[in-house]
Short mmCIF file of C-alpha atoms (C1' of nucleotides) in Angstrom, two decimals:
data_model
loop_
_atom_site.label_atom_id
_atom_site.label_comp_id
_atom_site.label_asym_id
_atom_site.label_seq_id
_atom_site.Cartn_x
_atom_site.Cartn_y
_atom_site.Cartn_z
CA MET C 4 -3.86 18.89 21.88
CA PRO C 5 -1.07 19.83 19.55
CA LYS C 6 -2.05 19.92 15.99
CA VAL C 7 0.80 18.56 14.03
CA LYS C 8 0.46 19.01 10.33
CA PRO C 9 -2.77 18.72 8.44
CA GLN C 10 -1.88 16.83 5.32
CA ARG C 11 -4.46 16.59 2.67
CA ILE C 12 -5.03 14.28 -0.12
CA ALA C 13 -7.42 14.05 -2.98
CA GLU C 14 -8.14 12.64 -6.34
CA THR C 15 -10.85 12.30 -8.89
CA ARG C 16 -11.41 10.35 -12.04
CA PRO C 17 -10.80 6.72 -11.13
CA ALA C 18 -9.56 5.87 -14.57
CA LYS C 19 -9.98 8.49 -17.26
CA ALA C 20 -7.43 8.66 -20.01
CA PRO C 21 -8.16 10.93 -22.95
CA PRO C 22 -5.34 10.27 -25.42
CA PRO C 23 -2.30 11.80 -23.72
CA PRO C 24 -0.88 14.49 -26.00
CA VAL C 25 2.79 14.15 -26.72
CA PRO C 26 4.85 17.29 -26.40
CA ALA C 27 5.69 18.81 -29.73
CA THR C 28 8.46 21.00 -28.46
CA ARG C 29 11.89 20.45 -26.95
CA ARG C 30 10.92 22.35 -23.85
CA GLY C 31 7.78 20.31 -23.61
CA GLU C 32 9.70 17.08 -23.71
CA LEU C 33 11.98 18.23 -20.94
CA ARG C 34 9.08 19.31 -18.79
CA ARG C 35 7.33 16.06 -19.32
CA ALA C 36 10.40 14.08 -18.38
CA ALA C 37 11.05 16.24 -15.36
CA LEU C 38 7.47 15.81 -14.22
CA ILE C 39 7.74 12.05 -14.45
CA ASP C 40 10.95 12.13 -12.48
CA ALA C 41 9.51 14.26 -9.73
CA ALA C 42 6.34 12.19 -9.73
CA ARG C 43 8.41 9.09 -9.11
CA ASP C 44 9.99 10.64 -6.05
CA ILE C 45 6.77 11.93 -4.60
CA PHE C 46 4.56 8.97 -5.40
CA LEU C 47 7.07 6.40 -4.22
CA GLU C 48 7.75 8.39 -1.09
CA GLN C 49 4.18 9.08 -0.09
CA GLY C 50 2.03 6.64 -1.96
CA PHE C 51 -0.55 7.56 -4.54
CA ALA C 52 -3.28 8.91 -2.31
CA ARG C 53 -1.12 11.01 -0.05
CA ALA C 54 0.97 12.48 -2.82
CA SER C 55 -0.11 15.88 -4.06
CA ILE C 56 0.26 17.22 -7.54
CA ASP C 57 1.18 20.59 -6.14
CA GLU C 58 4.21 19.07 -4.52
CA VAL C 59 5.29 17.40 -7.73
CA VAL C 60 4.92 20.64 -9.61
CA GLN C 61 6.71 22.61 -6.95
CA ARG C 62 9.68 20.28 -7.14
CA VAL C 63 10.25 20.80 -10.85
CA GLY C 64 9.22 24.44 -10.86
CA GLY C 65 6.68 24.07 -13.63
CA SER C 66 2.98 24.46 -13.17
CA LYS C 67 -0.05 22.30 -12.85
CA ALA C 68 -1.25 23.18 -16.31
CA SER C 69 1.50 21.05 -17.81
CA VAL C 70 0.55 18.07 -15.74
CA TYR C 71 -2.98 18.19 -17.04
CA GLN C 72 -1.78 18.90 -20.52
CA TYR C 73 0.37 15.80 -20.67
CA PHE C 74 -1.23 13.37 -18.30
CA GLY C 75 -4.83 14.42 -18.02
CA SER C 76 -5.17 13.54 -14.37
CA LYS C 77 -3.37 12.47 -11.25
CA GLU C 78 -3.98 8.88 -12.16
CA GLY C 79 -2.59 9.46 -15.62
CA LEU C 80 0.58 10.87 -14.16
CA PHE C 81 0.90 7.93 -11.82
CA GLY C 82 0.37 5.49 -14.64
CA GLU C 83 2.95 7.05 -16.90
CA MET C 84 5.41 7.16 -14.05
CA ILE C 85 4.97 3.47 -13.32
CA ALA C 86 5.19 2.53 -16.97
CA HIS C 87 8.37 4.54 -17.29
CA GLN C 88 9.86 2.77 -14.28
CA CYS C 89 8.91 -0.60 -15.68
CA GLN C 90 10.61 0.14 -18.96
CA GLN C 91 13.70 1.29 -17.17
CA LEU C 92 13.64 -1.86 -15.12
CA ILE C 93 13.47 -4.06 -18.17
CA ASP C 94 16.29 -2.18 -19.85
CA SER C 95 18.58 -2.46 -16.87
CA ALA C 96 17.88 -6.02 -15.88
CA GLU C 97 20.57 -8.01 -17.60
CA PHE C 98 20.23 -11.24 -15.69
CA PRO C 99 23.12 -13.60 -15.21
CA GLY C 100 22.97 -17.29 -15.98
CA ARG C 101 23.86 -16.74 -19.59
CA GLY C 102 26.88 -14.58 -18.99
CA GLY C 103 28.87 -17.16 -17.06
CA ALA C 104 30.99 -19.75 -18.82
CA PRO C 105 28.71 -22.64 -19.84
CA GLY C 106 30.73 -25.12 -17.84
CA ALA C 107 30.81 -23.06 -14.66
CA ASP C 108 29.86 -24.77 -11.43
CA VAL C 109 26.09 -24.67 -11.16
CA GLU C 110 26.08 -23.98 -7.44
CA GLN C 111 28.35 -20.99 -7.93
CA VAL C 112 26.28 -19.67 -10.81
CA LEU C 113 23.09 -19.97 -8.82
CA LEU C 114 24.61 -18.37 -5.76
CA GLN C 115 25.82 -15.43 -7.80
CA PHE C 116 22.40 -15.18 -9.32
CA ALA C 117 20.80 -15.23 -5.91
CA ARG C 118 23.01 -12.41 -4.71
CA ARG C 119 22.21 -10.37 -7.74
CA VAL C 120 18.50 -10.90 -7.44
CA VAL C 121 18.42 -10.00 -3.78
CA GLN C 122 20.51 -6.93 -4.35
CA LEU C 123 18.14 -5.85 -7.09
CA PHE C 124 14.98 -6.51 -5.18
CA LEU C 125 16.14 -4.87 -2.00
CA ALA C 126 17.09 -1.59 -3.64
CA PRO C 127 15.02 1.14 -2.00
CA VAL C 128 13.44 2.17 -5.29
CA ARG C 129 12.31 -1.38 -5.93
CA ILE C 130 10.88 -1.72 -2.47
CA ALA C 131 9.05 1.56 -2.86
CA MET C 132 7.73 0.51 -6.24
CA HIS C 133 6.55 -2.77 -4.86
CA ARG C 134 4.85 -1.03 -2.00
CA ALA C 135 3.08 1.37 -4.27
CA MET C 136 1.98 -1.31 -6.67
CA ILE C 137 0.68 -3.60 -3.98
CA ALA C 138 -1.16 -0.74 -2.34
CA GLU C 139 -2.83 0.33 -5.57
CA ALA C 140 -3.20 -3.03 -7.24
CA GLU C 141 -6.97 -2.89 -6.97
CA ARG C 142 -7.23 0.58 -8.45
CA PHE C 143 -4.76 -0.01 -11.27
CA PRO C 144 -5.03 -3.66 -12.19
CA GLU C 145 -3.45 -3.27 -15.58
CA LEU C 146 -0.51 -1.41 -14.09
CA ALA C 147 0.03 -4.02 -11.42
CA GLU C 148 0.11 -6.70 -14.06
CA ARG C 149 2.50 -4.71 -16.17
CA PHE C 150 4.78 -4.24 -13.22
CA TYR C 151 4.63 -7.89 -12.33
CA GLU C 152 5.54 -8.84 -15.84
CA ALA C 153 8.38 -6.37 -16.13
CA GLY C 154 9.83 -7.42 -12.79
CA PRO C 155 9.23 -10.75 -11.10
CA LYS C 156 7.89 -12.57 -14.13
CA ARG C 157 10.78 -11.56 -16.30
CA GLY C 158 13.26 -12.79 -13.76
CA LEU C 159 11.43 -16.08 -13.59
CA ALA C 160 11.54 -16.50 -17.34
CA LEU C 161 15.26 -15.91 -17.53
CA LEU C 162 16.01 -18.25 -14.69
CA SER C 163 13.81 -21.00 -15.99
CA ALA C 164 15.53 -20.78 -19.36
CA TYR C 165 18.82 -21.36 -17.62
CA LEU C 166 17.43 -24.26 -15.62
CA ARG C 167 16.02 -25.85 -18.73
CA SER C 168 19.34 -25.65 -20.49
CA GLN C 169 21.04 -27.27 -17.52
CA HIS C 170 18.42 -29.97 -17.49
CA GLU C 171 18.96 -30.69 -21.13
CA ALA C 172 22.71 -30.69 -20.63
CA GLY C 173 22.26 -33.23 -17.87
CA THR C 174 23.74 -31.02 -15.18
CA LEU C 175 20.51 -30.76 -13.26
CA ASP C 176 17.43 -32.85 -12.81
CA CYS C 177 14.84 -30.26 -13.47
CA PRO C 178 11.87 -31.58 -15.42
CA LYS C 179 9.66 -28.60 -14.62
CA PRO C 180 11.94 -25.59 -14.95
CA GLU C 181 9.17 -23.00 -14.59
CA TRP C 182 8.15 -24.25 -11.20
CA SER C 183 11.71 -24.80 -10.15
CA ALA C 184 12.46 -21.22 -11.04
CA ILE C 185 9.55 -20.06 -8.93
CA GLN C 186 10.77 -22.10 -6.04
CA PHE C 187 14.29 -20.88 -6.35
CA MET C 188 13.11 -17.31 -6.31
CA ASN C 189 10.87 -17.99 -3.38
CA LEU C 190 13.68 -19.51 -1.41
CA VAL C 191 16.08 -16.75 -2.18
CA ARG C 192 14.35 -13.47 -2.28
CA THR C 193 11.11 -13.72 -0.38
CA TYR C 194 12.17 -13.57 3.18
CA PRO C 195 14.41 -10.50 3.16
CA MET C 196 12.12 -8.74 0.75
CA PHE C 197 9.06 -9.34 2.84
CA ARG C 198 10.80 -8.02 5.86
CA ALA C 199 11.82 -4.96 3.91
CA LEU C 200 8.28 -4.41 2.68
CA HIS C 201 7.15 -4.44 6.28
CA GLY C 202 9.72 -1.81 7.10
CA MET C 203 12.13 -4.09 8.92
CA PRO C 204 15.77 -4.78 8.13
CA PRO C 205 16.17 -7.60 5.57
CA MET C 206 17.51 -10.03 8.13
CA PRO C 207 16.92 -10.22 11.88
CA GLU C 208 19.59 -8.89 14.16
CA GLY C 209 22.79 -10.91 13.96
CA GLU C 210 21.81 -13.14 11.05
CA ASP C 211 23.75 -13.09 7.85
CA LEU C 212 22.05 -12.59 4.52
CA ASP C 213 24.71 -14.29 2.46
CA GLU C 214 24.71 -17.32 4.68
CA PHE C 215 20.96 -17.44 4.26
CA LEU C 216 21.38 -17.39 0.49
CA GLN C 217 23.90 -20.21 0.56
CA HIS C 218 21.52 -22.25 2.64
CA ALA C 219 18.75 -21.61 0.17
CA VAL C 220 20.82 -22.54 -2.85
CA ARG C 221 21.92 -25.73 -1.18
CA LEU C 222 18.37 -26.72 -0.34
CA PHE C 223 17.31 -26.02 -3.88
CA LEU C 224 20.10 -28.11 -5.32
CA ASP C 225 19.34 -31.00 -3.01
CA GLY C 226 16.10 -31.28 -4.87
CA CYS C 227 17.47 -30.84 -8.38
CA ARG C 228 20.93 -32.21 -8.37
CA ILE C 229 21.59 -35.25 -10.51
CA LYS C 230 21.76 -37.97 -7.93
CA ARG C 231 18.55 -39.91 -7.86
CA MET U 7 -14.95 15.65 -19.76
CA PRO U 8 -17.03 13.59 -17.41
CA LYS U 9 -16.21 14.15 -13.82
CA VAL U 10 -16.53 10.81 -12.17
CA LYS U 11 -16.45 11.00 -8.44
CA PRO U 12 -14.26 13.33 -6.49
CA GLN U 13 -12.93 11.23 -3.65
CA ARG U 14 -11.19 13.03 -0.92
CA ILE U 15 -8.75 12.04 1.65
CA ALA U 16 -7.06 13.59 4.56
CA GLU U 17 -5.27 13.08 7.80
CA THR U 18 -3.29 14.87 10.37
CA ARG U 19 -1.19 13.95 13.35
CA PRO U 20 1.41 11.49 12.09
CA ALA U 21 1.52 9.65 15.38
CA LYS U 22 -0.26 11.29 18.29
CA ALA U 23 -1.79 9.11 20.94
CA PRO U 24 -3.09 10.79 24.10
CA PRO U 25 -4.11 7.92 26.37
CA PRO U 26 -7.21 6.50 24.68
CA PRO U 27 -10.12 6.70 27.11
CA VAL U 28 -11.94 3.46 27.64
CA PRO U 29 -15.71 3.60 27.51
CA ALA U 30 -17.30 3.47 30.94
CA THR U 31 -20.71 2.51 29.77
CA ARG U 32 -22.27 -0.51 28.10
CA ARG U 33 -23.45 1.55 25.18
CA GLY U 34 -20.00 3.06 24.87
CA GLU U 35 -18.38 -0.33 24.62
CA LEU U 36 -20.75 -1.37 21.90
CA ARG U 37 -20.15 1.80 19.96
CA ARG U 38 -16.43 1.39 20.27
CA ALA U 39 -16.56 -2.15 19.01
CA ALA U 40 -18.89 -1.21 16.18
CA LEU U 41 -16.55 1.59 15.17
CA ILE U 42 -13.59 -0.77 15.02
CA ASP U 43 -15.59 -3.18 12.92
CA ALA U 44 -16.65 -0.56 10.45
CA ALA U 45 -13.15 0.88 10.40
CA ARG U 46 -11.83 -2.51 9.41
CA ASP U 47 -14.15 -2.67 6.43
CA ILE U 48 -13.44 0.82 5.26
CA PHE U 49 -9.72 0.89 5.87
CA LEU U 50 -9.10 -2.51 4.36
CA GLU U 51 -11.28 -1.67 1.42
CA GLN U 52 -9.87 1.73 0.61
CA GLY U 53 -6.54 1.97 2.35
CA PHE U 54 -5.71 4.37 5.11
CA ALA U 55 -5.33 7.54 3.12
CA ARG U 56 -8.41 7.18 0.99
CA ALA U 57 -10.67 6.06 3.79
CA SER U 58 -12.80 8.75 5.38
CA ILE U 59 -13.90 8.88 8.98
CA ASP U 60 -17.27 10.20 7.93
CA GLU U 61 -17.83 7.03 5.98
CA VAL U 62 -16.93 4.87 8.94
CA VAL U 63 -19.28 6.84 11.15
CA GLN U 64 -22.06 6.73 8.62
CA ARG U 65 -21.83 2.98 8.45
CA VAL U 66 -22.40 2.43 12.16
CA GLY U 67 -24.80 5.33 12.58
CA GLY U 68 -22.85 6.95 15.39
CA SER U 69 -21.11 10.26 15.13
CA LYS U 70 -17.61 11.58 14.75
CA ALA U 71 -17.51 12.75 18.33
CA SER U 72 -17.27 9.17 19.49
CA VAL U 73 -14.39 8.44 17.18
CA TYR U 74 -12.40 11.28 18.62
CA GLN U 75 -13.49 10.40 22.11
CA TYR U 76 -12.16 6.87 21.88
CA PHE U 77 -9.38 7.00 19.35
CA GLY U 78 -8.21 10.57 19.33
CA SER U 79 -7.44 10.66 15.63
CA LYS U 80 -7.74 8.86 12.36
CA GLU U 81 -4.41 7.24 12.96
CA GLY U 82 -5.50 6.13 16.37
CA LEU U 83 -8.56 4.46 14.93
CA PHE U 84 -6.46 2.74 12.32
CA GLY U 85 -4.02 1.55 14.93
CA GLU U 86 -6.66 0.13 17.22
CA MET U 87 -8.29 -1.59 14.30
CA ILE U 88 -5.05 -3.25 13.25
CA ALA U 89 -4.22 -4.26 16.79
CA HIS U 90 -7.66 -5.78 17.15
CA GLN U 91 -7.22 -7.73 13.95
CA CYS U 92 -3.85 -8.98 15.08
CA GLN U 93 -5.27 -10.23 18.34
CA GLN U 94 -8.07 -11.97 16.53
CA LEU U 95 -5.55 -13.52 14.19
CA ILE U 96 -3.51 -14.91 17.05
CA ASP U 97 -6.58 -16.27 18.77
CA SER U 98 -7.84 -18.04 15.68
CA ALA U 99 -4.56 -19.43 14.41
CA GLU U 100 -4.42 -22.90 15.82
CA PHE U 101 -1.62 -24.26 13.71
CA PRO U 102 -1.32 -27.94 12.91
CA GLY U 103 1.83 -29.95 13.36
CA ARG U 104 1.03 -30.66 16.96
CA GLY U 105 -2.48 -31.89 16.47
CA GLY U 106 -1.61 -34.82 14.23
CA ALA U 107 -0.62 -38.16 15.62
CA PRO U 108 3.08 -38.02 16.53
CA GLY U 109 3.89 -40.90 14.27
CA ALA U 110 2.03 -39.55 11.25
CA ASP U 111 3.84 -39.47 7.95
CA VAL U 112 5.89 -36.28 7.84
CA GLU U 113 5.15 -35.59 4.21
CA GLN U 114 1.43 -35.78 4.85
CA VAL U 115 1.65 -33.57 7.92
CA LEU U 116 3.63 -30.97 6.05
CA LEU U 117 1.32 -31.07 3.08
CA GLN U 118 -1.69 -30.55 5.28
CA PHE U 119 0.11 -27.74 6.97
CA ALA U 120 0.92 -26.17 3.64
CA ARG U 121 -2.70 -26.31 2.59
CA ARG U 122 -3.81 -24.73 5.80
CA VAL U 123 -1.25 -21.95 5.61
CA VAL U 124 -2.10 -21.08 2.06
CA GLN U 125 -5.79 -21.11 2.79
CA LEU U 126 -5.21 -18.78 5.71
CA PHE U 127 -2.95 -16.38 3.90
CA LEU U 128 -5.10 -16.17 0.80
CA ALA U 129 -8.26 -15.23 2.66
CA PRO U 130 -9.40 -11.84 1.36
CA VAL U 131 -9.19 -10.25 4.79
CA ARG U 132 -5.62 -11.38 5.18
CA ILE U 133 -4.66 -10.10 1.77
CA ALA U 134 -6.29 -6.77 2.50
CA MET U 135 -4.53 -6.57 5.86
CA HIS U 136 -1.24 -7.34 4.25
CA ARG U 137 -1.82 -4.73 1.62
CA ALA U 138 -2.68 -2.11 4.17
CA MET U 139 0.26 -2.92 6.38
CA ILE U 140 2.75 -2.92 3.55
CA ALA U 141 1.38 0.32 2.23
CA GLU U 142 1.61 2.04 5.62
CA ALA U 143 4.66 0.30 7.02
CA GLU U 144 6.69 3.48 6.91
CA ARG U 145 4.07 5.54 8.71
CA PHE U 146 3.27 2.94 11.36
CA PRO U 147 6.47 1.01 11.98
CA GLU U 148 5.38 -0.33 15.33
CA LEU U 149 2.11 -1.57 13.86
CA ALA U 150 3.82 -3.26 10.96
CA GLU U 151 6.09 -5.07 13.34
CA ARG U 152 3.19 -6.08 15.51
CA PHE U 153 1.37 -7.43 12.52
CA TYR U 154 4.40 -9.29 11.32
CA GLU U 155 4.82 -10.88 14.70
CA ALA U 156 1.19 -11.82 15.06
CA GLY U 157 1.06 -13.32 11.60
CA PRO U 158 4.07 -14.58 9.67
CA LYS U 159 6.45 -14.76 12.60
CA ARG U 160 4.08 -16.73 14.72
CA GLY U 161 3.54 -19.26 11.98
CA LEU U 162 7.28 -19.60 11.64
CA ALA U 163 7.73 -20.23 15.34
CA LEU U 164 5.13 -22.98 15.42
CA LEU U 165 6.50 -24.67 12.34
CA SER U 166 10.08 -24.54 13.53
CA ALA U 167 9.06 -26.10 16.82
CA TYR U 168 7.58 -28.98 14.88
CA LEU U 169 10.67 -29.31 12.71
CA ARG U 170 12.91 -29.29 15.74
CA SER U 171 10.93 -32.07 17.36
CA GLN U 172 11.16 -34.13 14.21
CA HIS U 173 14.86 -33.50 14.04
CA GLU U 174 15.32 -34.66 17.59
CA ALA U 175 13.17 -37.69 16.94
CA GLY U 176 15.39 -38.52 14.00
CA THR U 177 12.60 -38.28 11.44
CA LEU U 178 14.14 -35.30 9.69
CA ASP U 179 17.60 -33.94 9.18
CA CYS U 180 16.97 -30.38 10.19
CA PRO U 181 19.83 -28.86 12.13
CA LYS U 182 18.61 -25.30 11.70
CA PRO U 183 14.87 -25.49 12.17
CA GLU U 184 14.31 -21.72 12.16
CA TRP U 185 15.76 -21.32 8.73
CA SER U 186 14.13 -24.46 7.48
CA ALA U 187 10.81 -23.12 8.65
CA ILE U 188 11.43 -19.91 6.76
CA GLN U 189 12.28 -21.83 3.67
CA PHE U 190 9.27 -24.05 3.91
CA MET U 191 7.01 -21.05 4.23
CA ASN U 192 8.73 -19.35 1.34
CA LEU U 193 8.29 -22.36 -0.86
CA VAL U 194 4.70 -22.84 0.04
CA ARG U 195 3.01 -19.56 0.46
CA THR U 196 4.97 -16.90 -1.32
CA TYR U 197 4.08 -17.37 -4.91
CA PRO U 198 0.29 -17.49 -4.73
CA MET U 199 0.25 -14.82 -2.07
CA PHE U 200 2.39 -12.47 -4.07
CA ARG U 201 0.19 -12.89 -7.05
CA ALA U 202 -2.83 -12.16 -4.90
CA LEU U 203 -1.21 -9.05 -3.47
CA HIS U 204 -0.70 -7.84 -7.01
CA GLY U 205 -4.35 -8.40 -7.71
CA MET U 206 -3.92 -11.50 -9.82
CA PRO U 207 -5.41 -14.96 -9.27
CA PRO U 208 -3.22 -17.08 -6.97
CA MET U 209 -2.07 -19.35 -9.76
CA PRO U 210 -1.75 -18.64 -13.48
CA GLU U 211 -4.47 -19.92 -15.76
CA GLY U 212 -4.63 -23.68 -15.83
CA GLU U 213 -2.09 -24.38 -13.11
CA ASP U 214 -3.10 -26.23 -10.01
CA LEU U 215 -2.41 -24.84 -6.57
CA ASP U 216 -2.44 -28.15 -4.79
CA GLU U 217 -0.04 -29.66 -7.23
CA PHE U 218 2.21 -26.69 -6.65
CA LEU U 219 2.08 -27.31 -2.92
CA GLN U 220 2.95 -30.98 -3.33
CA HIS U 221 5.89 -30.01 -5.48
CA ALA U 222 7.06 -27.57 -2.82
CA VAL U 223 6.78 -30.05 0.01
CA ARG U 224 8.69 -32.63 -1.98
CA LEU U 225 11.48 -30.20 -2.73
CA PHE U 226 11.67 -29.23 0.90
CA LEU U 227 11.86 -32.83 2.02
CA ASP U 228 14.57 -33.64 -0.49
CA GLY U 229 16.75 -31.30 1.49
CA CYS U 230 15.74 -32.47 4.96
CA ARG U 231 14.86 -36.09 4.66
CA ILE U 232 17.11 -38.53 6.49
CA LYS U 233 19.09 -40.00 3.68
CA ARG U 234 22.51 -38.46 3.53
"C1'" DG A 16 -36.59 10.85 41.17
"C1'" DT A 17 -32.55 13.80 41.04
"C1'" DG A 18 -28.08 15.05 39.91
"C1'" DT A 19 -23.67 13.97 37.82
"C1'" DT A 20 -21.00 12.17 34.30
"C1'" DA A 21 -20.41 10.02 29.91
"C1'" DA A 22 -21.88 9.64 25.09
"C1'" DT A 23 -23.91 11.47 21.06
"C1'" DG A 24 -25.74 14.51 17.23
"C1'" DT A 25 -25.31 18.72 14.68
"C1'" DA A 26 -23.18 21.95 12.59
"C1'" DC A 27 -19.10 24.27 11.68
"C1'" DT A 28 -14.04 25.57 10.67
"C1'" DG A 29 -10.14 25.92 8.21
"C1'" DA A 30 -7.25 23.97 5.20
"C1'" DA A 31 -5.85 21.17 1.32
"C1'" DC A 32 -6.66 19.07 -2.84
"C1'" DG A 33 -7.74 18.00 -7.99
"C1'" DT A 34 -9.11 20.32 -11.68
"C1'" DT A 35 -10.04 24.19 -14.85
"C1'" DA A 36 -10.17 28.89 -17.21
"C1'" DC A 37 -7.66 32.28 -18.98
"C1'" DA A 38 -4.15 35.25 -20.04
"C1'" DG A 39 0.54 35.61 -20.91
"C1'" DT A 40 4.88 33.63 -22.82
"C1'" DT A 41 7.88 30.84 -25.58
"C1'" DC A 42 8.68 28.10 -29.52
"C1'" DA A 43 8.83 26.48 -34.47
"C1'" DT A 44 8.00 27.59 -38.95
"C1'" DT A 45 7.92 30.46 -42.68
"C1'" DA Q 6 9.96 39.29 -38.32
"C1'" DA Q 7 5.70 37.62 -38.14
"C1'" DT Q 8 2.28 34.42 -37.08
"C1'" DG Q 9 -0.02 30.70 -35.07
"C1'" DA Q 10 0.44 26.94 -32.09
"C1'" DA Q 11 2.31 24.85 -28.04
"C1'" DC Q 12 3.29 25.74 -23.54
"C1'" DT Q 13 3.16 27.81 -18.77
"C1'" DG Q 14 1.82 30.74 -14.62
"C1'" DT Q 15 -1.80 32.52 -11.82
"C1'" DA Q 16 -5.63 32.34 -9.65
"C1'" DA Q 17 -9.57 30.59 -8.73
"C1'" DC Q 18 -13.63 26.93 -8.05
"C1'" DG Q 19 -15.87 23.43 -5.98
"C1'" DT Q 20 -15.35 19.73 -3.13
"C1'" DT Q 21 -13.76 16.90 0.67
"C1'" DC Q 22 -11.97 16.03 4.75
"C1'" DA Q 23 -9.98 15.80 9.80
"C1'" DG Q 24 -10.90 17.77 13.72
"C1'" DT Q 25 -13.79 20.79 17.17
"C1'" DA Q 26 -17.51 23.27 19.97
"C1'" DC Q 27 -21.49 22.88 22.10
"C1'" DA Q 28 -25.86 21.72 23.23
"C1'" DT Q 29 -28.65 17.57 23.89
"C1'" DT Q 30 -29.56 13.05 25.39
"C1'" DA Q 31 -28.74 8.69 27.67
"C1'" DA Q 32 -26.64 6.07 31.57
"C1'" DC Q 33 -25.57 5.43 36.17
"C1'" DA Q 34 -25.27 6.26 41.41
"C1'" DC Q 35 -27.76 7.46 45.22
#
DNA sequence: GTGTTAATGTACTGAACGTTACAGTTCATT
DNA sequence: AATGAACTGTAACGTTCAGTACATTAACAC
């Protein structure tokens, strides 16, 4: 029976966080940042439990002492890494819907939006983040919520603002923009994303993602278009 | 600094499966079944990596020798457990849409269906399964696919059969029933399920799930109802 | 009953992991 | 240049775990 590769895993304090000391030195700051970067790679690649601090440390060349200096524990490192990713996500997520000319064709605006959203959510980093957060949601409830708010919820808010404005302008019939936003997102992003989360290609063999998006936008508009 | 509870984790062979011997004795069968049951609890509770075989064994009172006799490895045990759950899922999932009287109001049929689907997908076991599968999709691609086919995909197939029959009967305008089925499922089940996967309650404070479902069904029908 | 095979219990191995202690090094300030 | 604080490297500790060896016990066939 061929032994393949004994991987080990471990952790301790389920949720201890003695005030994380901030580096007071330039070198310290760099180390801290580098650790977070490496932690992102390792944690998102292997998941929290399987990831090992030694591997993180090895990748940046530092030493474990720094990890415990700055983050206090494996969980602390994970938490800071996720928080950092969330912040980055918020900073980078300039959603459309406001950018376009106000009079632009709603169907085109929504289709563009759909493409953007899907592209964003299918990025490997996002998929990995989602995987990690779903896997550890029970162990890090506050992190999961933070992630949800930085990602999905923020997208919903921006979209529903757009829908509301269109409703008020009379372009759409959208009396409940929050729910409509949810439904639009569901129609557009769920299917390919779910497949990706399960490790499959976003669309089944031979089916076209963009066509799928057009279909979704059309269905959505059938329910919201001014025409009743 | 209070040490809390050093949890350990481990595993080895990424995907070894020497033909799993089937028990030849009554007692063996029982042990095997009991092991799978306990494995389900532990794995779904803790995730693959964190779960420990010793804990599984302790719960059923057997010994590790049996585990390695029947399943060959931790991964083997996990795989058999998932497969077993999938089979059980298929057996128990008698989907509606066929049961109802053929002339029943489509909106009512779909709403009932929606309620059933959501109830099924929000069951704690299902959420835990989903979590586990998403978390380990990269390590067990064939399992993830199997799960996807036993669960989501099967639901889609049944629903699209119903939609097709309604289309042919002229009750609905549904030229692409597969995609329509996907979209119906997306509208209906995604949002609460995603929230649950992230460890949050299915609907935000004060919002009503059933009302959400009605809204979704109505939107779906606006796009499919015979009326163009 | 007796003998053969399957199943189990015990106890161990070796390795990996999170965490810490400590000594050495680099940095910032004066 | 000196001094104290922040930082880092090394090496270890204690624990946990998957997997194994082997002797014992239960099940079955005759």
